[in-house]
Amino acid sequence: GGVLAPSGCTYFAPYDAGKVLCITADGKVQLLEPEIPGSMKYSAGGVLAPNGCIYFAPYEAGRVLCINAEGNVELLEPEIPDEDESKYCADGVLAPNGCIYFAPCDVGRVLCINVEGHVELLDPEIPGYGEKYSAGGVLAPSGCIYFAPYADATGGTLCINTEGKVELLANGVELLEPMGYCAGGVLAPNGCIYFAPLRARRVLCINVEGQLELLGPEMIPRGWKYSAGGVLAPSGCIY
């Protein structure tokens, strides 16, 4: 997804296109230099940081893409390993500590953009061989960020706690369905976070205590159920 900057411009990172797309504050379309080589470069939605910069995590590109506060395009060091892998596809989340976190797809570690705008890869290495997390993360009222597992997240639901540490949650709930959750989760007025199933059979709920629950009737195991992110209605219901 694109991101609206404080300047009033909206920016989109390139996938197979060569340049960043900018919609200016007066509605004009621009393609920004430099040309970024490669294909399938950026897939995850970008995040606006408190410093006014916008950051996009790489999918098959080698480096994090930054649109700085002046609207210039930068590719940040360091080069992220495994250039031929699908690195990050789940939308990132801005935490109360000012850092931005992206959950890994095929790579092993969480990507963090810290408050100085530096790129870090956080331990521990998350087990699994690919496509670990696809659904966008959600910030809970507790200050923790949660990502629901996708295909091979054998460690379970990913939590970035209030200290910025990476945790893997299981809590006795079996979540290892193939391609479990793809649609971005939604925070409800009751403080719980809900993820709709893709190939999993039930809705995943992270309650106010940070415990995992599987809710509702069991759905058919076959087929791709829900892929688009949910929406909170004025009634308090999520659709």
Short mmCIF file of C-alpha atoms in Angstrom, two decimals, residues 63-142:
data_model
loop_
_atom_site.label_atom_id
_atom_site.label_comp_id
_atom_site.label_asym_id
_atom_site.label_seq_id
_atom_site.Cartn_x
_atom_site.Cartn_y
_atom_site.Cartn_z
CA ARG A 63 17.82 -3.01 0.63
CA VAL A 64 15.18 -1.07 2.53
CA LEU A 65 13.62 1.76 0.52
CA CYS A 66 13.33 5.13 2.25
CA ILE A 67 11.49 8.26 1.11
CA ASN A 68 13.10 10.92 3.27
CA ALA A 69 11.41 14.00 4.71
CA GLU A 70 12.47 16.02 1.63
CA GLY A 71 10.83 13.48 -0.71
CA ASN A 72 14.09 11.99 -1.97
CA VAL A 73 14.52 8.25 -2.60
CA GLU A 74 17.23 6.39 -0.68
CA LEU A 75 18.28 2.73 -0.50
CA LEU A 76 19.52 2.00 2.99
CA GLU A 77 22.44 -0.11 4.12
CA PRO A 78 23.04 -2.85 4.94
CA GLU A 79 22.30 -5.19 2.07
CA ILE A 80 19.89 -7.80 3.43
CA PRO A 81 21.06 -11.39 2.82
CA ASP A 82 19.30 -13.96 0.61
CA GLU A 83 18.64 -11.63 -2.32
CA ASP A 84 16.82 -14.35 -4.25
CA GLU A 85 14.38 -14.98 -1.39
CA SER A 86 11.03 -13.31 -0.75
CA LYS A 87 12.14 -11.37 2.29
CA TYR A 88 9.20 -9.35 3.67
CA CYS A 89 5.58 -9.16 2.43
CA ALA A 90 3.55 -8.47 5.60
CA ASP A 91 2.81 -4.79 6.24
CA GLY A 92 5.01 -3.31 8.94
CA VAL A 93 3.88 -1.64 12.16
CA LEU A 94 5.09 1.45 14.01
CA ALA A 95 5.59 0.66 17.70
CA PRO A 96 5.20 3.09 20.63
CA ASN A 97 9.01 3.08 20.99
CA GLY A 98 9.30 4.76 17.55
CA CYS A 99 10.69 1.67 15.80
CA ILE A 100 9.06 -0.01 12.80
CA TYR A 101 8.88 -3.79 12.61
CA PHE A 102 8.35 -6.12 9.62
CA ALA A 103 7.76 -9.87 10.05
CA PRO A 104 9.81 -12.21 7.82
CA CYS A 105 8.49 -14.14 4.84
CA ASP A 106 11.25 -16.48 3.58
CA VAL A 107 14.12 -14.97 5.58
CA GLY A 108 14.79 -15.79 9.20
CA ARG A 109 14.68 -12.57 11.21
CA VAL A 110 12.40 -9.63 11.97
CA LEU A 111 13.39 -6.38 10.25
CA CYS A 112 13.52 -3.29 12.46
CA ILE A 113 13.92 0.35 11.43
CA ASN A 114 15.04 2.03 14.63
CA VAL A 115 14.37 5.61 15.76
CA GLU A 116 17.60 6.80 14.09
CA GLY A 117 16.43 5.30 10.79
CA HIS A 118 18.99 2.48 10.89
CA VAL A 119 18.18 -1.03 9.66
CA GLU A 120 18.53 -3.92 12.09
CA LEU A 121 17.80 -7.66 11.84
CA LEU A 122 16.59 -8.97 15.19
CA ASP A 123 17.32 -12.27 16.87
CA PRO A 124 16.19 -14.95 17.32
CA GLU A 125 16.20 -16.72 13.96
CA ILE A 126 12.61 -17.83 13.34
CA PRO A 127 12.31 -21.49 12.32
CA GLY A 128 10.70 -22.59 9.07
CA TYR A 129 11.65 -22.86 5.41
CA GLY A 130 9.56 -20.14 3.82
CA GLU A 131 6.43 -17.97 3.75
CA LYS A 132 6.29 -17.52 7.50
CA TYR A 133 4.20 -14.34 7.80
CA SER A 134 2.01 -12.63 5.20
CA ALA A 135 -0.78 -10.85 7.12
CA GLY A 136 -0.06 -7.29 8.25
CA GLY A 137 0.75 -6.90 11.92
CA VAL A 138 -1.45 -5.16 14.49
CA LEU A 139 -0.52 -2.99 17.47
CA ALA A 140 -2.40 -4.01 20.62
CA PRO A 141 -3.37 -1.61 23.45
CA SER A 142 -0.67 -3.32 25.53
#
